[in-house]
PDB file of C-alpha atoms in Angstrom:
ATOM      1  CA  MET H  10     -34.079 150.699 -30.988  1.00 42.00           C
ATOM      2  CA  ASN H  11     -31.941 148.923 -28.446  1.00 49.00           C
ATOM      3  CA  ILE H  12     -33.423 145.775 -26.338  1.00 53.00           C
ATOM      4  CA  PRO H  13     -33.401 146.358 -22.679  1.00 65.00           C
ATOM      5  CA  ASN H  14     -31.689 143.082 -20.751  1.00 80.00           C
ATOM      6  CA  HIS H  15     -33.216 140.572 -18.403  1.00 89.00           C
ATOM      7  CA  THR H  16     -31.951 138.257 -15.764  1.00 92.00           C
ATOM      8  CA  LEU H  17     -32.762 134.678 -16.175  1.00 94.00           C
ATOM      9  CA  LEU H  18     -31.816 132.676 -12.622  1.00 95.00           C
ATOM     10  CA  LEU H  19     -31.720 129.172 -12.543  1.00 95.00           C
ATOM     11  CA  ARG H  20     -30.991 126.829  -8.970  1.00 95.00           C
ATOM     12  CA  LEU H  21     -29.140 123.843  -9.890  1.00 95.00           C
ATOM     13  CA  ALA H  22     -29.715 121.297  -7.210  1.00 92.00           C
ATOM     14  CA  GLY H  23     -29.721 117.403  -7.048  1.00 91.00           C
ATOM     15  CA  PRO H  24     -28.385 114.497  -5.746  1.00 91.00           C
ATOM     16  CA  MET H  25     -25.295 114.544  -7.998  1.00 92.00           C
ATOM     17  CA  GLN H  26     -23.376 116.844 -10.935  1.00 93.00           C
ATOM     18  CA  SER H  27     -20.533 116.673 -12.741  1.00 91.00           C
ATOM     19  CA  TRP H  28     -19.089 119.823 -14.655  1.00 89.00           C
ATOM     20  CA  GLY H  29     -16.004 118.961 -16.178  1.00 82.00           C
ATOM     21  CA  THR H  30     -13.560 121.482 -18.209  1.00 75.00           C
ATOM     22  CA  SER H  31     -10.870 119.241 -18.014  1.00 72.00           C
ATOM     23  CA  SER H  32     -11.634 116.100 -18.994  1.00 68.00           C
ATOM     24  CA  ARG H  33      -9.730 113.923 -20.775  1.00 66.00           C
ATOM     25  CA  HIS H  34      -9.406 110.552 -21.891  1.00 67.00           C
ATOM     26  CA  GLN H  35     -10.653 107.698 -18.751  1.00 74.00           C
ATOM     27  CA  ILE H  36     -10.113 110.698 -16.515  1.00 77.00           C
ATOM     28  CA  ARG H  37     -13.660 112.394 -16.223  1.00 78.00           C
ATOM     29  CA  ARG H  38     -13.008 115.365 -13.071  1.00 82.00           C
ATOM     30  CA  THR H  39     -15.488 118.309 -12.551  1.00 86.00           C
ATOM     31  CA  ASP H  40     -15.622 121.639 -11.495  1.00 88.00           C
ATOM     32  CA  LEU H  41     -16.697 122.557  -8.416  1.00 90.00           C
ATOM     33  CA  PHE H  42     -18.854 124.891  -9.760  1.00 92.00           C
ATOM     34  CA  PRO H  43     -21.518 125.029 -13.056  1.00 93.00           C
ATOM     35  CA  SER H  44     -19.285 125.344 -16.113  1.00 91.00           C
ATOM     36  CA  LYS H  45     -20.663 128.243 -19.025  1.00 92.00           C
ATOM     37  CA  SER H  46     -20.488 125.627 -21.614  1.00 91.00           C
ATOM     38  CA  GLY H  47     -22.542 123.181 -19.274  1.00 92.00           C
ATOM     39  CA  VAL H  48     -25.387 126.148 -18.177  1.00 94.00           C
ATOM     40  CA  LEU H  49     -25.610 126.836 -22.131  1.00 93.00           C
ATOM     41  CA  GLY H  50     -25.371 123.120 -22.683  1.00 92.00           C
ATOM     42  CA  LEU H  51     -28.871 122.998 -20.589  1.00 94.00           C
ATOM     43  CA  LEU H  52     -30.452 125.848 -22.207  1.00 95.00           C
ATOM     44  CA  LEU H  53     -30.217 124.273 -25.503  1.00 93.00           C
ATOM     45  CA  CYS H  54     -31.342 120.930 -24.625  1.00 93.00           C
ATOM     46  CA  ALA H  55     -34.357 122.506 -22.989  1.00 94.00           C
ATOM     47  CA  ARG H  56     -35.296 123.851 -26.797  1.00 93.00           C
ATOM     48  CA  GLY H  57     -34.607 120.207 -28.168  1.00 93.00           C
ATOM     49  CA  ILE H  58     -31.230 121.578 -29.962  1.00 91.00           C
ATOM     50  CA  ARG H  59     -28.833 119.024 -31.572  1.00 91.00           C
ATOM     51  CA  ARG H  60     -25.071 119.157 -30.595  1.00 86.00           C
ATOM     52  CA  GLU H  61     -24.352 119.268 -34.455  1.00 86.00           C
ATOM     53  CA  ASP H  62     -26.609 122.290 -34.609  1.00 89.00           C
ATOM     54  CA  SER H  63     -25.576 124.315 -31.852  1.00 88.00           C
ATOM     55  CA  ARG H  64     -22.712 126.491 -34.343  1.00 88.00           C
ATOM     56  CA  LYS H  65     -26.196 128.118 -35.413  1.00 91.00           C
ATOM     57  CA  TYR H  66     -27.405 129.116 -31.442  1.00 91.00           C
ATOM     58  CA  LEU H  67     -24.705 129.369 -29.363  1.00 91.00           C
ATOM     59  CA  PRO H  68     -23.066 133.029 -30.874  1.00 90.00           C
ATOM     60  CA  GLU H  69     -26.586 134.456 -29.459  1.00 90.00           C
ATOM     61  CA  LEU H  70     -25.595 133.178 -25.968  1.00 91.00           C
ATOM     62  CA  HIS H  71     -22.077 133.546 -25.648  1.00 90.00           C
ATOM     63  CA  SER H  72     -23.042 137.307 -25.185  1.00 87.00           C
ATOM     64  CA  MET H  73     -24.824 136.795 -21.980  1.00 90.00           C
ATOM     65  CA  GLN H  74     -22.986 137.285 -18.678  1.00 91.00           C
ATOM     66  CA  MET H  75     -23.090 134.284 -16.182  1.00 94.00           C
ATOM     67  CA  ALA H  76     -22.449 134.811 -12.417  1.00 94.00           C
ATOM     68  CA  VAL H  77     -22.709 131.060  -9.992  1.00 95.00           C
ATOM     69  CA  ARG H  78     -23.709 131.591  -6.977  1.00 95.00           C
ATOM     70  CA  LEU H  79     -21.870 128.723  -4.836  1.00 95.00           C
ATOM     71  CA  ASP H  80     -25.026 128.152  -1.722  1.00 93.00           C
ATOM     72  CA  HIS H  81     -23.843 124.663  -1.372  1.00 92.00           C
ATOM     73  CA  GLN H  82     -20.785 123.684  -2.188  1.00 90.00           C
ATOM     74  CA  GLY H  83     -21.079 119.719  -2.317  1.00 88.00           C
ATOM     75  CA  THR H  84     -18.488 117.116  -1.698  1.00 89.00           C
ATOM     76  CA  PRO H  85     -16.062 115.472  -4.433  1.00 89.00           C
ATOM     77  CA  GLN H  86     -16.257 111.840  -5.378  1.00 89.00           C
ATOM     78  CA  TRP H  87     -15.117 109.424  -7.652  1.00 88.00           C
ATOM     79  CA  ASP H  88     -16.486 106.576  -9.106  1.00 84.00           C
ATOM     80  CA  TYR H  89     -15.447 103.646 -11.336  1.00 80.00           C
ATOM     81  CA  HIS H  90     -17.348 103.218 -15.193  1.00 75.00           C
ATOM     82  CA  THR H  91     -17.054 101.407 -18.178  1.00 74.00           C
ATOM     83  CA  SER H  92     -18.848 102.272 -21.386  1.00 67.00           C
ATOM     84  CA  GLY H  93     -18.230 102.171 -24.622  1.00 61.00           C
ATOM     85  CA  ALA H  94     -18.929  98.649 -25.459  1.00 58.00           C
ATOM     86  CA  GLY H  95     -19.432  97.865 -29.036  1.00 60.00           C
ATOM     87  CA  TYR H  96     -17.375 101.165 -29.745  1.00 61.00           C
ATOM     88  CA  GLY H  97     -13.932 100.019 -28.425  1.00 60.00           C
ATOM     89  CA  ILE H  98     -11.346 102.481 -27.532  1.00 64.00           C
ATOM     90  CA  ARG H  99      -9.088 103.829 -30.717  1.00 63.00           C
ATOM     91  CA  LYS H 100      -5.343 103.089 -30.221  1.00 63.00           C
ATOM     92  CA  ALA H 101      -2.038 105.473 -31.079  1.00 59.00           C
ATOM     93  CA  GLN H 102      -1.652 104.670 -34.690  1.00 66.00           C
ATOM     94  CA  GLY H 103      -4.723 103.706 -35.810  1.00 65.00           C
ATOM     95  CA  GLY H 104      -7.709 101.210 -35.585  1.00 69.00           C
ATOM     96  CA  ILE H 105      -9.597 100.028 -32.424  1.00 69.00           C
ATOM     97  CA  LYS H 106      -7.891  97.682 -29.275  1.00 70.00           C
ATOM     98  CA  LYS H 107      -9.678  94.550 -29.388  1.00 71.00           C
ATOM     99  CA  THR H 108      -9.466  91.835 -26.892  1.00 67.00           C
ATOM    100  CA  GLN H 109      -7.737  88.720 -27.440  1.00 69.00           C
ATOM    101  CA  ASP H 110      -9.772  86.095 -26.988  1.00 72.00           C
ATOM    102  CA  THR H 111     -13.234  87.153 -28.458  1.00 69.00           C
ATOM    103  CA  ASP H 112     -11.863  89.236 -30.947  1.00 67.00           C
ATOM    104  CA  GLU H 113     -14.269  91.904 -29.832  1.00 71.00           C
ATOM    105  CA  PHE H 114     -14.403  95.783 -29.528  1.00 70.00           C
ATOM    106  CA  GLU H 115     -13.046  96.441 -25.600  1.00 68.00           C
ATOM    107  CA  THR H 116     -14.922  98.234 -23.317  1.00 71.00           C
ATOM    108  CA  GLN H 117     -13.274 101.771 -22.444  1.00 72.00           C
ATOM    109  CA  LEU H 118     -12.659 102.063 -18.566  1.00 75.00           C
ATOM    110  CA  SER H 119     -12.907 105.371 -17.029  1.00 76.00           C
ATOM    111  CA  ARG H 120     -12.701 106.857 -13.478  1.00 83.00           C
ATOM    112  CA  ARG H 121     -15.105 109.842 -12.900  1.00 84.00           C
ATOM    113  CA  GLN H 122     -15.862 112.420 -10.412  1.00 86.00           C
ATOM    114  CA  TYR H 123     -19.061 113.663  -9.450  1.00 90.00           C
ATOM    115  CA  LEU H 124     -20.296 116.947  -6.914  1.00 91.00           C
ATOM    116  CA  VAL H 125     -22.681 115.283  -4.175  1.00 91.00           C
ATOM    117  CA  ASP H 126     -25.251 117.326  -2.522  1.00 90.00           C
ATOM    118  CA  ALA H 127     -24.691 120.834  -4.201  1.00 93.00           C
ATOM    119  CA  GLU H 128     -26.665 123.368  -4.787  1.00 94.00           C
ATOM    120  CA  PHE H 129     -26.158 126.521  -7.043  1.00 95.00           C
ATOM    121  CA  ILE H 130     -27.826 129.222  -7.837  1.00 95.00           C
ATOM    122  CA  VAL H 131     -27.141 130.742 -11.773  1.00 95.00           C
ATOM    123  CA  ALA H 132     -27.341 134.207 -13.024  1.00 95.00           C
ATOM    124  CA  LEU H 133     -27.765 134.930 -16.485  1.00 94.00           C
ATOM    125  CA  SER H 134     -28.151 138.416 -18.024  1.00 93.00           C
ATOM    126  CA  GLY H 135     -28.686 139.047 -21.882  1.00 90.00           C
ATOM    127  CA  SER H 136     -31.529 140.725 -24.284  1.00 90.00           C
ATOM    128  CA  ALA H 137     -34.930 140.292 -22.712  1.00 90.00           C
ATOM    129  CA  THR H 138     -36.116 138.565 -26.080  1.00 91.00           C
ATOM    130  CA  LEU H 139     -33.254 135.912 -25.301  1.00 92.00           C
ATOM    131  CA  ILE H 140     -34.289 135.283 -21.891  1.00 92.00           C
ATOM    132  CA  ASP H 141     -38.287 135.378 -22.764  1.00 91.00           C
ATOM    133  CA  THR H 142     -36.770 132.353 -25.364  1.00 92.00           C
ATOM    134  CA  TYR H 143     -35.340 130.554 -22.981  1.00 93.00           C
ATOM    135  CA  MET H 144     -37.696 130.773 -20.344  1.00 92.00           C
ATOM    136  CA  SER H 145     -40.292 129.341 -22.130  1.00 92.00           C
ATOM    137  CA  ALA H 146     -38.023 126.465 -23.032  1.00 93.00           C
ATOM    138  CA  LEU H 147     -37.305 125.612 -19.367  1.00 93.00           C
ATOM    139  CA  GLU H 148     -41.114 126.024 -18.483  1.00 91.00           C
ATOM    140  CA  ASN H 149     -41.454 123.496 -20.775  1.00 91.00           C
ATOM    141  CA  PRO H 150     -38.662 121.701 -22.047  1.00 92.00           C
ATOM    142  CA  ARG H 151     -38.173 119.644 -25.278  1.00 93.00           C
ATOM    143  CA  TRP H 152     -35.818 117.295 -23.854  1.00 93.00           C
ATOM    144  CA  PRO H 153     -35.022 116.270 -20.182  1.00 90.00           C
ATOM    145  CA  ILE H 154     -32.512 118.646 -18.301  1.00 91.00           C
ATOM    146  CA  TYR H 155     -29.551 117.010 -16.287  1.00 91.00           C
ATOM    147  CA  LEU H 156     -26.612 118.801 -14.340  1.00 92.00           C
ATOM    148  CA  GLY H 157     -23.753 118.255 -16.723  1.00 89.00           C
ATOM    149  CA  ARG H 158     -24.170 114.604 -17.662  1.00 87.00           C
ATOM    150  CA  LYS H 159     -27.113 112.827 -18.169  1.00 86.00           C
ATOM    151  CA  SER H 160     -27.302 110.469 -14.732  1.00 86.00           C
ATOM    152  CA  CYS H 161     -27.224 113.770 -12.786  1.00 89.00           C
ATOM    153  CA  VAL H 162     -31.010 114.758 -12.600  1.00 91.00           C
ATOM    154  CA  PRO H 163     -31.726 117.567 -11.210  1.00 92.00           C
ATOM    155  CA  SER H 164     -34.121 117.145  -7.142  1.00 89.00           C
ATOM    156  CA  SER H 165     -36.092 120.551  -7.928  1.00 88.00           C
ATOM    157  CA  PRO H 166     -36.820 122.697 -10.458  1.00 91.00           C
ATOM    158  CA  VAL H 167     -34.310 124.542 -12.738  1.00 93.00           C
ATOM    159  CA  TYR H 168     -36.235 127.623 -13.506  1.00 93.00           C
ATOM    160  CA  MET H 169     -36.435 129.783 -11.151  1.00 91.00           C
ATOM    161  CA  LYS H 170     -38.017 133.451 -12.685  1.00 90.00           C
ATOM    162  CA  ALA H 171     -36.628 136.224 -14.598  1.00 89.00           C
ATOM    163  CA  VAL H 172     -36.398 139.205 -13.991  1.00 89.00           C
ATOM    164  CA  ASP H 173     -36.268 143.108 -15.476  1.00 88.00           C
ATOM    165  CA  SER H 174     -32.842 143.840 -14.482  1.00 85.00           C
ATOM    166  CA  SER H 175     -29.096 143.678 -16.040  1.00 83.00           C
ATOM    167  CA  ASP H 176     -27.486 143.280 -12.800  1.00 88.00           C
ATOM    168  CA  VAL H 177     -26.679 139.905 -12.090  1.00 91.00           C
ATOM    169  CA  LEU H 178     -25.492 140.563  -8.976  1.00 91.00           C
ATOM    170  CA  CYS H 179     -28.652 142.477  -7.562  1.00 91.00           C
ATOM    171  CA  SER H 180     -30.492 139.691  -8.960  1.00 92.00           C
ATOM    172  CA  LEU H 181     -28.630 137.047  -6.648  1.00 93.00           C
ATOM    173  CA  ARG H 182     -28.502 138.928  -3.567  1.00 92.00           C
ATOM    174  CA  ALA H 183     -32.635 139.114  -3.805  1.00 91.00           C
ATOM    175  CA  VAL H 184     -32.786 134.997  -4.233  1.00 92.00           C
ATOM    176  CA  PRO H 185     -33.474 133.630  -0.269  1.00 91.00           C
ATOM    177  CA  TRP H 186     -30.148 130.721   0.826  1.00 91.00           C
ATOM    178  CA  ARG H 187     -32.526 128.313   1.221  1.00 84.00           C
ATOM    179  CA  CYS H 188     -31.618 125.959   4.093  1.00 78.00           C
ATOM    180  CA  ARG H 189     -30.319 122.031   3.364  1.00 68.00           C
ATOM    181  CA  ASP H 190     -32.656 120.776   5.998  1.00 57.00           C
ATOM    182  CA  HIS H 191     -36.479 121.311   5.449  1.00 48.00           C
ATOM    183  CA  TRP H 192     -37.419 119.732   8.533  1.00 45.00           C
ATOM    184  CA  HIS H 193     -36.060 122.136  10.723  1.00 45.00           C
ATOM    185  CA  GLU H 194     -35.854 125.819  10.909  1.00 48.00           C
ATOM    186  CA  PRO H 195     -32.400 127.439  10.164  1.00 48.00           C
ATOM    187  CA  GLU H 196     -30.334 128.714  13.044  1.00 51.00           C
ATOM    188  CA  VAL H 197     -29.008 131.561  11.065  1.00 52.00           C
ATOM    189  CA  SER H 198     -31.500 134.373  11.165  1.00 59.00           C
ATOM    190  CA  LEU H 199     -28.214 136.960   9.530  1.00 72.00           C
ATOM    191  CA  PRO H 200     -27.577 137.021   5.817  1.00 81.00           C
ATOM    192  CA  VAL H 201     -25.645 134.379   4.336  1.00 86.00           C
ATOM    193  CA  VAL H 202     -21.890 135.120   2.682  1.00 89.00           C
ATOM    194  CA  MET H 203     -21.507 133.000  -0.118  1.00 92.00           C
ATOM    195  CA  ASP H 204     -18.636 132.373  -2.972  1.00 93.00           C
ATOM    196  CA  LEU H 205     -19.467 133.876  -6.559  1.00 93.00           C
ATOM    197  CA  HIS H 206     -17.913 133.067  -9.717  1.00 92.00           C
ATOM    198  CA  ILE H 207     -19.083 135.817 -12.332  1.00 92.00           C
ATOM    199  CA  ASP H 208     -17.500 136.948 -15.535  1.00 88.00           C
ATOM    200  CA  GLN H 209     -15.143 139.678 -15.415  1.00 80.00           C
ATOM    201  CA  PRO H 210     -12.817 140.910 -17.987  1.00 73.00           C
ATOM    202  CA  THR H 211     -11.719 144.328 -16.325  1.00 70.00           C
ATOM    203  CA  SER H 212     -10.495 142.977 -13.329  1.00 63.00           C
ATOM    204  CA  LYS H 213      -7.003 142.638 -12.011  1.00 67.00           C
ATOM    205  CA  GLU H 214      -8.094 139.512 -10.090  1.00 73.00           C
ATOM    206  CA  MET H 215      -9.502 137.495 -13.473  1.00 79.00           C
ATOM    207  CA  ARG H 216      -8.269 134.156 -14.407  1.00 82.00           C
ATOM    208  CA  LEU H 217      -8.670 132.528 -17.526  1.00 83.00           C
ATOM    209  CA  VAL H 218     -11.354 129.242 -18.175  1.00 84.00           C
ATOM    210  CA  TYR H 219     -11.366 127.085 -21.010  1.00 85.00           C
ATOM    211  CA  ASP H 220     -15.393 126.668 -21.542  1.00 84.00           C
ATOM    212  CA  VAL H 221     -17.200 128.964 -23.736  1.00 87.00           C
ATOM    213  CA  PRO H 222     -18.481 126.158 -26.337  1.00 87.00           C
ATOM    214  CA  ILE H 223     -17.903 127.341 -30.162  1.00 86.00           C
ATOM    215  CA  VAL H 224     -19.947 124.060 -30.955  1.00 85.00           C
ATOM    216  CA  TYR H 225     -20.871 120.895 -28.916  1.00 85.00           C
ATOM    217  CA  GLY H 226     -19.155 117.609 -29.532  1.00 74.00           C
ATOM    218  CA  PHE H 227     -16.039 118.611 -30.616  1.00 73.00           C
ATOM    219  CA  TRP H 228     -13.847 119.715 -28.017  1.00 75.00           C
ATOM    220  CA  ASP H 229     -13.466 123.626 -29.172  1.00 79.00           C
ATOM    221  CA  TYR H 230     -13.959 125.972 -26.894  1.00 84.00           C
ATOM    222  CA  ARG H 231     -12.983 129.413 -26.413  1.00 87.00           C
ATOM    223  CA  PRO H 232     -11.846 131.451 -22.847  1.00 86.00           C
ATOM    224  CA  ARG H 233     -13.380 133.828 -20.324  1.00 88.00           C
ATOM    225  CA  TYR H 234     -12.789 135.812 -17.806  1.00 88.00           C
ATOM    226  CA  LEU H 235     -13.466 134.928 -14.587  1.00 89.00           C
ATOM    227  CA  ILE H 236     -13.591 136.597 -11.000  1.00 89.00           C
ATOM    228  CA  THR H 237     -14.511 134.956  -7.869  1.00 90.00           C
ATOM    229  CA  THR H 238     -16.161 137.050  -4.828  1.00 91.00           C
ATOM    230  CA  GLU H 239     -18.562 136.805  -2.035  1.00 92.00           C
ATOM    231  CA  ILE H 240     -22.081 138.009  -2.117  1.00 93.00           C
ATOM    232  CA  GLN H 241     -24.803 138.026   0.482  1.00 91.00           C
ATOM    233  CA  ALA H 242     -28.130 136.849   0.606  1.00 91.00           C
ATOM    234  CA  PRO H 243     -31.242 136.702   2.834  1.00 88.00           C
ATOM    235  CA  VAL H 244     -32.248 133.424   4.518  1.00 85.00           C
ATOM    236  CA  GLU H 245     -34.876 132.163   3.215  1.00 81.00           C
ATOM    237  CA  LYS H 246     -38.048 131.271   6.119  1.00 69.00           C
ATOM    238  CA  SER H 247     -39.196 127.483   6.238  1.00 54.00           C
ATOM    239  CA  LEU H 248     -42.630 127.374   5.253  1.00 44.00           C
ATOM    240  CA  ARG H 249     -42.717 123.236   6.510  1.00 45.00           C
ATOM    241  CA  ARG H 250     -45.809 121.920   8.205  1.00 45.00           C
ATOM    242  CA  PRO H 251     -45.788 121.165  12.018  1.00 46.00           C
ATOM    243  CA  THR H 252     -43.768 117.676  12.403  1.00 48.00           C
ATOM    244  CA  MET H 253     -45.456 114.671  13.701  1.00 48.00           C
ATOM    245  CA  PHE H 254     -44.512 115.312  17.244  1.00 45.00           C
ATOM    246  CA  GLU H 255     -45.770 118.703  16.934  1.00 46.00           C
ATOM    247  CA  ASP H 256     -48.421 117.647  16.020  1.00 46.00           C
ATOM    248  CA  TYR H 257     -49.088 115.596  18.974  1.00 48.00           C
ATOM    249  CA  ARG H 258     -48.309 117.835  21.686  1.00 45.00           C
ATOM    250  CA  GLU H 259     -51.139 119.479  19.753  1.00 56.00           C
ATOM    251  CA  MET H 260     -53.601 116.773  20.822  1.00 61.00           C
ATOM    252  CA  ASP H 261     -56.110 115.742  23.040  1.00 66.00           C
ATOM    253  CA  GLU H 262     -55.059 112.825  24.622  1.00 76.00           C
ATOM    254  CA  THR H 263     -58.639 111.826  25.110  1.00 82.00           C
ATOM    255  CA  GLU H 264     -59.956 112.408  22.082  1.00 83.00           C
ATOM    256  CA  ASP H 265     -57.344 110.962  20.506  1.00 83.00           C
ATOM    257  CA  LYS H 266     -56.894 107.354  22.736  1.00 86.00           C
ATOM    258  CA  LYS H 267     -61.083 107.398  22.120  1.00 89.00           C
ATOM    259  CA  ALA H 268     -60.622 107.920  18.234  1.00 86.00           C
ATOM    260  CA  LYS H 269     -58.309 104.777  17.852  1.00 88.00           C
ATOM    261  CA  GLU H 270     -60.089 102.607  19.569  1.00 90.00           C
ATOM    262  CA  LEU H 271     -63.323 103.505  17.354  1.00 90.00           C
ATOM    263  CA  ARG H 272     -61.218 102.545  14.749  1.00 90.00           C
ATOM    264  CA  LYS H 273     -59.887  99.552  15.537  1.00 91.00           C
ATOM    265  CA  GLN H 274     -63.567  98.216  16.029  1.00 90.00           C
ATOM    266  CA  MET H 275     -64.569  99.725  13.104  1.00 89.00           C
ATOM    267  CA  ASP H 276     -61.217  97.429  11.394  1.00 90.00           C
ATOM    268  CA  ASN H 277     -62.263  94.276  13.914  1.00 91.00           C
ATOM    269  CA  PHE H 278     -59.211  95.250  14.954  1.00 92.00           C
ATOM    270  CA  LEU H 279     -56.979  93.773  12.040  1.00 91.00           C
ATOM    271  CA  CYS H 280     -54.266  94.974  10.420  1.00 90.00           C
ATOM    272  CA  VAL H 281     -56.245  96.847   7.046  1.00 87.00           C
ATOM    273  CA  PHE H 282     -53.207  95.760   4.631  1.00 86.00           C
ATOM    274  CA  CYS H 283     -52.439  91.758   6.282  1.00 86.00           C
ATOM    275  CA  LYS H 284     -55.408  91.360   8.414  1.00 86.00           C
ATOM    276  CA  LEU H 285     -53.170  90.008  11.368  1.00 89.00           C
ATOM    277  CA  PRO H 286     -54.154  91.549  15.047  1.00 91.00           C
ATOM    278  CA  ALA H 287     -53.903  95.068  14.432  1.00 91.00           C
ATOM    279  CA  GLU H 288     -51.590  96.827  17.555  1.00 89.00           C
ATOM    280  CA  GLU H 289     -51.370 100.384  16.113  1.00 89.00           C
ATOM    281  CA  VAL H 290     -53.724 102.905  14.619  1.00 90.00           C
ATOM    282  CA  HIS H 291     -51.924 105.354  11.733  1.00 88.00           C
ATOM    283  CA  HIS H 292     -52.404 108.336  10.809  1.00 85.00           C
ATOM    284  CA  ILE H 293     -53.781 109.008   7.319  1.00 84.00           C
ATOM    285  CA  THR H 294     -53.243 112.984   7.874  1.00 79.00           C
ATOM    286  CA  TYR H 295     -52.747 115.517  10.769  1.00 77.00           C
ATOM    287  CA  GLU H 296     -54.735 117.773   9.779  1.00 77.00           C
ATOM    288  CA  PHE H 297     -57.408 116.699  12.190  1.00 80.00           C
ATOM    289  CA  CYS H 298     -55.734 115.780  14.789  1.00 78.00           C
ATOM    290  CA  ASP H 299     -57.160 118.370  17.264  1.00 77.00           C
ATOM    291  CA  ARG H 300     -60.379 117.174  16.466  1.00 82.00           C
ATOM    292  CA  PRO H 301     -63.244 115.586  18.259  1.00 86.00           C
ATOM    293  CA  ALA H 302     -62.503 111.733  17.776  1.00 83.00           C
ATOM    294  CA  ALA H 303     -66.000 111.018  15.327  1.00 84.00           C
ATOM    295  CA  GLU H 304     -63.527 113.512  12.738  1.00 84.00           C
ATOM    296  CA  GLN H 305     -60.736 111.783  13.313  1.00 84.00           C
ATOM    297  CA  VAL H 306     -61.797 108.271  12.853  1.00 86.00           C
ATOM    298  CA  PRO H 307     -61.848 108.658   8.970  1.00 87.00           C
ATOM    299  CA  HIS H 308     -58.693 109.492   8.676  1.00 86.00           C
ATOM    300  CA  LEU H 309     -56.976 106.611  10.920  1.00 88.00           C
ATOM    301  CA  ARG H 310     -56.590 102.677   9.858  1.00 89.00           C
ATOM    302  CA  SER H 311     -55.745 100.377  11.951  1.00 91.00           C
ATOM    303  CA  LEU H 312     -52.241  98.268  11.638  1.00 90.00           C
ATOM    304  CA  CYS H 313     -49.868  95.439  12.829  1.00 90.00           C
ATOM    305  CA  ARG H 314     -46.308  96.954  13.721  1.00 86.00           C
ATOM    306  CA  THR H 315     -44.830  95.388  11.050  1.00 84.00           C
ATOM    307  CA  CYS H 316     -46.993  97.059   8.269  1.00 86.00           C
ATOM    308  CA  HIS H 317     -46.785 100.426  10.375  1.00 85.00           C
ATOM    309  CA  ALA H 318     -43.045 100.608  10.188  1.00 81.00           C
ATOM    310  CA  ALA H 319     -43.354 100.045   6.246  1.00 75.00           C
TER     311      ALA H 319
END
């Protein structure tokens, strides 16, 4: 019986990401979009699969078609690292390098590259059984999930949803593009055009990328064929609440002043934190700004200017 293919959608967003396919020795570069090795490693991490056991689980993942949509491409940045204290650096002629003064193992120095403020939507198409397995793992990961390196923590949930379709392009077109500034409505309302990288072994414009892991931990990879194209997606409407200034415009100024004065009297005209003279009144929530003064008072606090700024 043929099992239908489904598509798993992931959102890879974070302050830093690193997807190295050409890193060697002290120079650790990152690609400008997630590698298949990094994404498959993320899935196995969610299931709690160790590196030495990955050879058993990777073959079923190799058959998954992968596409990456570049919602926000990010900025490449370099950083300087020291690592390997207690392990040392191997010498070309064998053995471990040691310092002349203390005869201890030398620390490894390296330069590492990261993508800063990037965001990608990844689509993985595979059998319904396989997608369901990793969907459950991502919803309740056994180990912490990271974006290429353990220091690269996601800023939003990685798992988005699974769809009953094997067409990764249609699945990605249906995911709205998310405005980077969540406090403002996006100025664009037309579909946004983004770059897309997708497994496509039959195209004339394909290129070879060595990022399909055979087993993790031993630099053992095989190639896949990749093409770069463009894709359109609608713009996500902002679901934000009104800003503070918009709330103030909805206030009844007379009731607002009355509520603040009542709150100061209730707090004996002292800051509730440091007990200095209260100069301002803080709103714990703006939900009751348009209510009568008596209903606003429980949601206010008297503060000095220093505590209010903090």
